[in-house]
Short mmCIF file of C-alpha atoms in Angstrom, two decimals:
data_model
loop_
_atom_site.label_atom_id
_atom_site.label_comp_id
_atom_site.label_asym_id
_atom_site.label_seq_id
_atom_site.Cartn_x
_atom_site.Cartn_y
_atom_site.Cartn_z
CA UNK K 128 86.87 -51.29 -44.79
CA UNK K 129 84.90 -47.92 -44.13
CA UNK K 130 87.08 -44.67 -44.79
CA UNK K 131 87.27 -42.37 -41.34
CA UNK K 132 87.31 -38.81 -41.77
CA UNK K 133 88.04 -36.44 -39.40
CA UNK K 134 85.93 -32.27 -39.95
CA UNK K 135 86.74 -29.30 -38.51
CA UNK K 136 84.09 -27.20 -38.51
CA UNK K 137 81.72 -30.06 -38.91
CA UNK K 138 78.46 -27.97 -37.56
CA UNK K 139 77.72 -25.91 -39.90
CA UNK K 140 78.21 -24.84 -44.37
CA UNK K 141 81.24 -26.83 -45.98
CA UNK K 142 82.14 -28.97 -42.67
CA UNK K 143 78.65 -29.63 -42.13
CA UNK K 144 78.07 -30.57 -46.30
CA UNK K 145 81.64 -32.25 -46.41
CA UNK K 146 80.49 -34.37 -43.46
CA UNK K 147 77.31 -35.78 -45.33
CA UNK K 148 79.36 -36.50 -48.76
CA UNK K 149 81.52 -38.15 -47.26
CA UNK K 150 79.20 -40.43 -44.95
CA UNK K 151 76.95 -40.97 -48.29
CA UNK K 152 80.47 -43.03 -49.27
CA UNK K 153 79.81 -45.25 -45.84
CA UNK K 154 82.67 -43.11 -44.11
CA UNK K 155 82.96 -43.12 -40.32
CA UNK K 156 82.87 -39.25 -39.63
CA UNK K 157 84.17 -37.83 -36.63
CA UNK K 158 83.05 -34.41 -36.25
CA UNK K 159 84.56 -31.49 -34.38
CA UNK K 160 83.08 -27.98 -33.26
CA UNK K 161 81.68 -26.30 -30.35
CA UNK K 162 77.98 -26.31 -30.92
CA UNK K 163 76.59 -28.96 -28.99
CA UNK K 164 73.31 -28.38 -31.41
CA UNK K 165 75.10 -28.49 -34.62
CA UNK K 166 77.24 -30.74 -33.75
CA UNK K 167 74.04 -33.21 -32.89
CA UNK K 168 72.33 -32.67 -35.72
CA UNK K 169 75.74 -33.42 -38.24
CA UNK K 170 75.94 -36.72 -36.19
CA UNK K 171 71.94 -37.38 -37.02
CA UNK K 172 72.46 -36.53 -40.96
CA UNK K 173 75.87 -39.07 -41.36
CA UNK K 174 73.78 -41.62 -39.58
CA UNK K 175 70.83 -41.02 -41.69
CA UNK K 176 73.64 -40.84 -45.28
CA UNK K 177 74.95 -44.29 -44.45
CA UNK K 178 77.90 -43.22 -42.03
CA UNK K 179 78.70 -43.53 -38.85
CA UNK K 180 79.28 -40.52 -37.05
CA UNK K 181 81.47 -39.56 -33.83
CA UNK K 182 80.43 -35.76 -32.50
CA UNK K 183 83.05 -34.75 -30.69
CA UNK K 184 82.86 -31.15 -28.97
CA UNK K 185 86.28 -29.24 -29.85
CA UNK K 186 87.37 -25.40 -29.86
CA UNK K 187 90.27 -26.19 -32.56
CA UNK K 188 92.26 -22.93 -30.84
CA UNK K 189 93.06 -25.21 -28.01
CA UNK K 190 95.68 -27.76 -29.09
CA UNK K 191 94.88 -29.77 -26.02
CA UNK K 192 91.26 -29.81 -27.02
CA UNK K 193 91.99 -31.57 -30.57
CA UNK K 194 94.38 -34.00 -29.70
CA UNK K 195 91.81 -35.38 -27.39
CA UNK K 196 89.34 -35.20 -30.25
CA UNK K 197 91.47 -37.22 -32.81
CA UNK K 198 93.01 -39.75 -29.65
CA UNK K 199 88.84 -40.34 -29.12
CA UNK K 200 88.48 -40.69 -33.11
CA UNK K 201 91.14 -43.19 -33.47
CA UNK K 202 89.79 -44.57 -30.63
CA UNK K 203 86.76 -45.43 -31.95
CA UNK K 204 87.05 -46.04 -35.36
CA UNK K 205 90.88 -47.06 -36.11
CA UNK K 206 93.23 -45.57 -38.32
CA UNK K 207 92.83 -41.99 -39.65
CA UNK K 208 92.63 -42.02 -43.50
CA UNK K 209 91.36 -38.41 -44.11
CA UNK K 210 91.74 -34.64 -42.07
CA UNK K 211 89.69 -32.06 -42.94
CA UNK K 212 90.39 -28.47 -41.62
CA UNK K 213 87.04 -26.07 -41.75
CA UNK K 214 86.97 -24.59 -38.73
CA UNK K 215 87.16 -20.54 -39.05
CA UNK K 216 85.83 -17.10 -37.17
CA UNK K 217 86.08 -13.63 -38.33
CA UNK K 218 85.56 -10.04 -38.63
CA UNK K 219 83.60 -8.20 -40.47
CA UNK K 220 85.00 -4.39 -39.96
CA UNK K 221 87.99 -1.69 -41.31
CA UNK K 222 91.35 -3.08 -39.22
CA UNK K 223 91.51 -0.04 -37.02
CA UNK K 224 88.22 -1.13 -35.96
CA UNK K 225 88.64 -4.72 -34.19
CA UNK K 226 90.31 -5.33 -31.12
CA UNK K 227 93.72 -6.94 -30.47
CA UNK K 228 91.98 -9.69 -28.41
CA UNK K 229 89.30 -10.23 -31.51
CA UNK K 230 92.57 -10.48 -33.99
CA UNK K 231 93.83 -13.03 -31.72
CA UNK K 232 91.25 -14.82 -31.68
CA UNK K 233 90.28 -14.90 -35.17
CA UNK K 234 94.23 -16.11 -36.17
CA UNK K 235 94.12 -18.73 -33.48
CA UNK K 236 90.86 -20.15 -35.01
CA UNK K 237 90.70 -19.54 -38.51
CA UNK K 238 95.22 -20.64 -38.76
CA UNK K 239 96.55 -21.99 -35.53
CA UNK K 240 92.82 -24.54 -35.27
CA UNK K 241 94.59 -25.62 -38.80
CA UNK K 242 98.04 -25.84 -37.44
CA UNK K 243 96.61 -27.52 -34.58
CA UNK K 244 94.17 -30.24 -36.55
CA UNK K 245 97.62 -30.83 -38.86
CA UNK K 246 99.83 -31.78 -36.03
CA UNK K 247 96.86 -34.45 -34.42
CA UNK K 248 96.58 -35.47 -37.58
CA UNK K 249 100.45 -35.92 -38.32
CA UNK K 250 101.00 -37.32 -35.51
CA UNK K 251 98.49 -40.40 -36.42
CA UNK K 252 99.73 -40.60 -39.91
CA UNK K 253 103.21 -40.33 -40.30
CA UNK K 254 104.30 -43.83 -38.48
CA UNK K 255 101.49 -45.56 -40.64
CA UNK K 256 102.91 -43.59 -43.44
CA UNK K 257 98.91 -43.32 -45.02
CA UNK K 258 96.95 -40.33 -44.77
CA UNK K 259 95.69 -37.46 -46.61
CA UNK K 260 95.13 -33.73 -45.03
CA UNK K 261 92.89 -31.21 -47.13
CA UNK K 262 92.90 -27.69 -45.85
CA UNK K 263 89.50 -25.95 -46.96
CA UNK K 264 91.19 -22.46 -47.82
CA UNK K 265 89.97 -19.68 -49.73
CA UNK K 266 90.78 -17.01 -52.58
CA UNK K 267 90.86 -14.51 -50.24
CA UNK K 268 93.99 -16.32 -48.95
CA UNK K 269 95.82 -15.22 -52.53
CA UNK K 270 93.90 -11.99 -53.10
CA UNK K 271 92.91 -9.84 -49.66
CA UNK K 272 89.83 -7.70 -49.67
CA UNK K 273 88.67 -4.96 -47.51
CA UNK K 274 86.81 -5.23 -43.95
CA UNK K 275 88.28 -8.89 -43.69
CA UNK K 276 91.53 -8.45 -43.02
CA UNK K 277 91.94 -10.70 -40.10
CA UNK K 278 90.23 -13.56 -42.37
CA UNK K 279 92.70 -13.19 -45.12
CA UNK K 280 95.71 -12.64 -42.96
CA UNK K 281 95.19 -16.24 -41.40
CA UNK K 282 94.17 -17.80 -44.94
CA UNK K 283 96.99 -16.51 -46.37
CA UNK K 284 99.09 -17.66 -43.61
CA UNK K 285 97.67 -21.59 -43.89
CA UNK K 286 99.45 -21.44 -47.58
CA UNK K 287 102.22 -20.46 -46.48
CA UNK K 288 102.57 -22.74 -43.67
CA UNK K 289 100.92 -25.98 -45.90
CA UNK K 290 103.49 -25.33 -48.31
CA UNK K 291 106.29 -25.79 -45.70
CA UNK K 292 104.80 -28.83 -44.73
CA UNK K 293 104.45 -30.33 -47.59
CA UNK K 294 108.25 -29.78 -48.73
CA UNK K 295 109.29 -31.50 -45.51
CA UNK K 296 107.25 -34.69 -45.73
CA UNK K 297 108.82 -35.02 -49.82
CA UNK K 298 112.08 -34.60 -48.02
CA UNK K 299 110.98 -37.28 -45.54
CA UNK K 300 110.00 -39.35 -48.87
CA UNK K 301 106.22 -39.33 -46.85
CA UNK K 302 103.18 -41.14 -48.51
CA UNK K 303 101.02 -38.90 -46.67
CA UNK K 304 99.22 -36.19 -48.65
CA UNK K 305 98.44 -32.54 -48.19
CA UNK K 306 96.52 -30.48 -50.15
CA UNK K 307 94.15 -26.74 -50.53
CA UNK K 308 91.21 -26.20 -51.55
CA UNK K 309 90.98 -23.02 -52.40
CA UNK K 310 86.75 -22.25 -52.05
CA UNK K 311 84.88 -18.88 -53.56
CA UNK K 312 82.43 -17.23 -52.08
CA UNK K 313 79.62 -20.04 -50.48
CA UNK K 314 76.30 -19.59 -48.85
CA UNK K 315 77.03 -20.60 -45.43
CA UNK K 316 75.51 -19.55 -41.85
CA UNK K 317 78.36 -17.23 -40.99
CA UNK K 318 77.45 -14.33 -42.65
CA UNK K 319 74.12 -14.11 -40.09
CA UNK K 320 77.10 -14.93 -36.92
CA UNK K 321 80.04 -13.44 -37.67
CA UNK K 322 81.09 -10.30 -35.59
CA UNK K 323 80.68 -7.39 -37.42
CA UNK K 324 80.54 -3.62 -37.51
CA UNK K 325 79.40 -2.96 -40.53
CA UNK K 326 77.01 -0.32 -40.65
CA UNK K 327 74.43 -3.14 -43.16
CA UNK K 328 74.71 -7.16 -42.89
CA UNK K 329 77.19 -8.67 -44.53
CA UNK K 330 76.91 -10.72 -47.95
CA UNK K 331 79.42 -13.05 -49.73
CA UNK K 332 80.34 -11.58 -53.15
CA UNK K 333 78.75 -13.19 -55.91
CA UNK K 334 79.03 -15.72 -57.86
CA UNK K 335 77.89 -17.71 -54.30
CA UNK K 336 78.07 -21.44 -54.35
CA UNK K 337 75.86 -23.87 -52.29
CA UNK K 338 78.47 -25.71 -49.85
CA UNK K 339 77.36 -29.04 -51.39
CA UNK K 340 79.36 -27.76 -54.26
CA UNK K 341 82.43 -27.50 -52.03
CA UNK K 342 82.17 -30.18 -50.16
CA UNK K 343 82.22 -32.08 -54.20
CA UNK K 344 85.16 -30.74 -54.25
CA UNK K 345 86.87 -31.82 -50.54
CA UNK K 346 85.92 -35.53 -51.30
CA UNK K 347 87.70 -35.19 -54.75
CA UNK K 348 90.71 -33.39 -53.45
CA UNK K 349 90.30 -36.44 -50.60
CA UNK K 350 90.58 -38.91 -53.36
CA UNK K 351 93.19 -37.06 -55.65
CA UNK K 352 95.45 -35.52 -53.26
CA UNK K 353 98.91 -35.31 -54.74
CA UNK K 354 97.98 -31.97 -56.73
CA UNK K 355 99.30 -28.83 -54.46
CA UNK K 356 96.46 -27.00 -54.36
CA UNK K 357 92.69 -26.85 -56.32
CA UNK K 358 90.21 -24.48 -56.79
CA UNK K 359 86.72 -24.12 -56.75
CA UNK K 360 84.71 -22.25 -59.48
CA UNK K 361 86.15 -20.06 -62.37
CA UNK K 362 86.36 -16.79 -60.73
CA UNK K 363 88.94 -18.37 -57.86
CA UNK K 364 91.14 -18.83 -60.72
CA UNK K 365 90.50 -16.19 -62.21
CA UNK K 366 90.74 -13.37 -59.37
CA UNK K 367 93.98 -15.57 -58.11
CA UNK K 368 95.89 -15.14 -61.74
CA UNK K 369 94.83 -11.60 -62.35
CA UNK K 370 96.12 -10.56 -59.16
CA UNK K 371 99.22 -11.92 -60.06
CA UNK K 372 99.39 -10.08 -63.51
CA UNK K 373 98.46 -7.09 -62.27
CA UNK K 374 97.77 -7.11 -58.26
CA UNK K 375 97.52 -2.77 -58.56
CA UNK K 376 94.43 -2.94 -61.28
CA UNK K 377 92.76 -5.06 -58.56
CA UNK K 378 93.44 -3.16 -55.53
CA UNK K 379 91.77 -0.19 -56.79
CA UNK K 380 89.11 -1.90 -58.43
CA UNK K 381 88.27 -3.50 -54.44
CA UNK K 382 89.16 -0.15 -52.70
CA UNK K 383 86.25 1.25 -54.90
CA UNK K 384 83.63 -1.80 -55.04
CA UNK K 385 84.98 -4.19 -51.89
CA UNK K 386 82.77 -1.84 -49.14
CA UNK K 387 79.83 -1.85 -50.98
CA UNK K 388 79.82 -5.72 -52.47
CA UNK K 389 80.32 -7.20 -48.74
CA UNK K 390 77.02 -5.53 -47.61
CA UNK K 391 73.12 -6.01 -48.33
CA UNK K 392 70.96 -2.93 -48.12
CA UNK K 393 69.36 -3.84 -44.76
CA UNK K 394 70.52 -1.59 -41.56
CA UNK K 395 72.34 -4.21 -39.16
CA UNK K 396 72.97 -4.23 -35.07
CA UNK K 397 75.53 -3.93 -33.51
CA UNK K 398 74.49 -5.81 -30.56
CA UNK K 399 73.17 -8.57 -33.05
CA UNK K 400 74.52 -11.98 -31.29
CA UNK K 401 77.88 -13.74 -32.77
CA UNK K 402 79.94 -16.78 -32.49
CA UNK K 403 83.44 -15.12 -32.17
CA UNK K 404 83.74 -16.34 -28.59
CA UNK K 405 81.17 -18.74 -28.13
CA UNK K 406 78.89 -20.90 -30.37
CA UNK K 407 75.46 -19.54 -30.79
CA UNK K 408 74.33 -23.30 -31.43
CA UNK K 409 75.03 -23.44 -27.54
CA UNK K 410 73.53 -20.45 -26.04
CA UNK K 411 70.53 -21.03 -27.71
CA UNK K 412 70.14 -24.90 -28.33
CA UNK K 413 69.42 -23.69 -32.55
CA UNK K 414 70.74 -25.04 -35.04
CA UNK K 415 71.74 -23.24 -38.39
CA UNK K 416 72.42 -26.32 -40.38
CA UNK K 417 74.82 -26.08 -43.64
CA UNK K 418 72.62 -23.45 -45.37
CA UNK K 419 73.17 -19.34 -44.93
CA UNK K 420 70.47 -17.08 -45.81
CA UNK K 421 71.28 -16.48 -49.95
CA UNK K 422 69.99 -19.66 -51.24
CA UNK K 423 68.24 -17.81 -53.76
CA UNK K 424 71.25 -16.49 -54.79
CA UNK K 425 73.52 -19.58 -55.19
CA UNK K 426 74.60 -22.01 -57.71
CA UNK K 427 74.14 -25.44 -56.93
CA UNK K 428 76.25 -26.81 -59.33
CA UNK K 429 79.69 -25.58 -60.50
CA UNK K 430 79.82 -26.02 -64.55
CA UNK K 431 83.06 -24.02 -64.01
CA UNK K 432 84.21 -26.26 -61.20
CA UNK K 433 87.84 -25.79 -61.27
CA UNK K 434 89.76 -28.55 -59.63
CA UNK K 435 92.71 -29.06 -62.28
CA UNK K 436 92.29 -25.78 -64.45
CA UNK K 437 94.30 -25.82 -67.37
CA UNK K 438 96.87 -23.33 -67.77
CA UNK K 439 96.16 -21.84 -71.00
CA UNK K 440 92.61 -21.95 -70.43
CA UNK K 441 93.21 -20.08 -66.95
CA UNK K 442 95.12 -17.55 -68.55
CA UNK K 443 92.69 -16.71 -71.61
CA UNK K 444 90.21 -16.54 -68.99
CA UNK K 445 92.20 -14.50 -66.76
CA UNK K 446 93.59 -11.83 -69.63
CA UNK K 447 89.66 -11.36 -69.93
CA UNK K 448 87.96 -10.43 -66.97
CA UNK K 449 91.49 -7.79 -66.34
CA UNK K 450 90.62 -6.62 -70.08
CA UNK K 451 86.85 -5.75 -68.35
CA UNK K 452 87.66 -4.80 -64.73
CA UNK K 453 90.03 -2.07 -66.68
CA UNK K 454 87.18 -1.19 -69.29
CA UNK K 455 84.94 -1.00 -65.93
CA UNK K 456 87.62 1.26 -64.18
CA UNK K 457 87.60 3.27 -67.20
CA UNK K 458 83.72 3.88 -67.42
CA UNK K 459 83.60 5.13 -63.86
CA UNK K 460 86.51 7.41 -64.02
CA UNK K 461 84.65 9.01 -66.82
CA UNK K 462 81.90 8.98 -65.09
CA UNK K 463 83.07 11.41 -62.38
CA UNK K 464 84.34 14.01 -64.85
#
């Protein structure tokens, strides 16, 4: 019996790649986002994978809005066996520089769309007592950088809240999983429609991965879901363990490098259209696919793909790159003298 998966996010980078993986497995996908465009073309590429595919057009900030997306899912395709939260918006600025109204918006996408897809999801699986949930999170959601702060705030807050979860359905004795994946930096469309003031367009911080390699990692995580949490790519690890050795070494390290690293060296606009509040796969019918603009720039494969990192390994690893981000502080402070 075909799998059905349920995306967030499924117009565009790791929804959009998750959505094909999973339909190249014969999945039903049903796919959620605003784009009517993206959304459209998702549905086309499951089809074309060997799924079948359900668009279903869904602001995940409005609770209302996804219950009716996984009642038509069920619906149509039966029981629920996987829920994937993607869905996310954001800022690119300094926090004294974005709105209240942008902050709220940004939490009640990027956290309360995955409180929201948890409880539809929940809701389904809990009296079959099958189910897995994987929240697509990010390192940024154990180590915060600068200019994102509304972005880390709600990443950091889907841990916490995932963990809470996840103690009360062992208390409940629950078959149903839930599980983070915790992604690096990957070459998806919303560095070209995010909101940003930035005085340059923004750029992911290298290493970038291709959102194939992430969306490898959702359909594991999928199939292998009674591990906490996972991460993607060595440096996740990495930058997660050294912040907990020594979380001051890396805040000065990002207060000197984080402004710079999130931005190319072309001028930006600052009336350049984004999707905070609408989809720009709707206003103008385009659509912007899985893809962002660094494909030159990123790996498509993940030697380093770290889904069940060893500890020692982690740690050897991680006692190195502090041992050179404190030779690199070092250089530069003798540098200015």
């Amino acid at each position: 019996m075909p799998q059905t998966v349920v995306i967030t996010g499924a117009s565009a980078g790791i929804g959009r790649a998750a959505a094909r993986a999973f339909a190249a497995r014969g999945a039903n996908v049903a796919l959620l986002a605003r784009g009517r465009a993206g959304l459209e073309a998702a549905a086309r590429e499951v089809e074309a994978a060997g799924g079948r595919a359900l668009p279903i057009p869904t602001d995940v900030a409005d609770p209302a809005q996804v219950e009716a997306a996984a009642e038509a899912a069920e619906a149509e395709f039966g029981r629920l066996d996987v829920w994937v939260n993607t869905a996310f918006s954001s800022v690119f600025a300094r926090f004294t520089d974005i709105t209240p109204a942008e902050y709220v918006r940004t939490t009640e996408v990027t956290y309360l769309g995955f409180v929201n897809g948890t409880r539809a999801a929940l809701s389904r699986m809990l009296p079959q007592d099958h189910g897995v949930i994987v929240q697509v999170g990010s390192a940024l959601g154990d180590r915060s950088i600068p200019l994102q702060s509304a972005y880390c705030g709600a990443k950091h807050a889907i841990n916490g809240f995932t963990s809470s979860v996840r103690t009360e359905l062992m208390h409940e004795g629950s078959e149903v999983q839930l599980t983070v994946v915790q992604m690096p930096a990957v070459n998806t469309p919303q560095f070209s429609w995010v909101l940003s003031r930035l005085p340059r367009k923004p750029q992911p911080v290298a290493p970038i991965y291709q959102p194939e390699v992430a969306a490898r990692a959702v359909v594991r995580a999928a199939d292998h879901p009674r591990r906490k949490q996972y991460y993607v790519g060595a440096s996740t690890a990495v930058t997660v363990l050294a912040d907990k050795i020594a979380p001051g070494l890396l805040d000065r390290y990002l207060a000197r490098t984080g402004f710079r690293s999130q931005q190319t060296d072309e001028p930006d606009s600052p009336d350049r259209p984004h999707n905070l509040w609408q989809p720009l796969d709707d206003t103008d019918g385009h659509d912007h696919g899985a893809h962002g603009s660094f494909d030159d720039r990123s790996h498509r494969h993940a030697p380093e793909l770290v889904l069940s990192f060893h500890p020692r390994w982690t740690a050897a690893v991680g006692s190195a790159a502090l041992a050179g981000a404190a030779a690199l502080l070092t250089r530069r402070r003798r540098a200015r003298r």
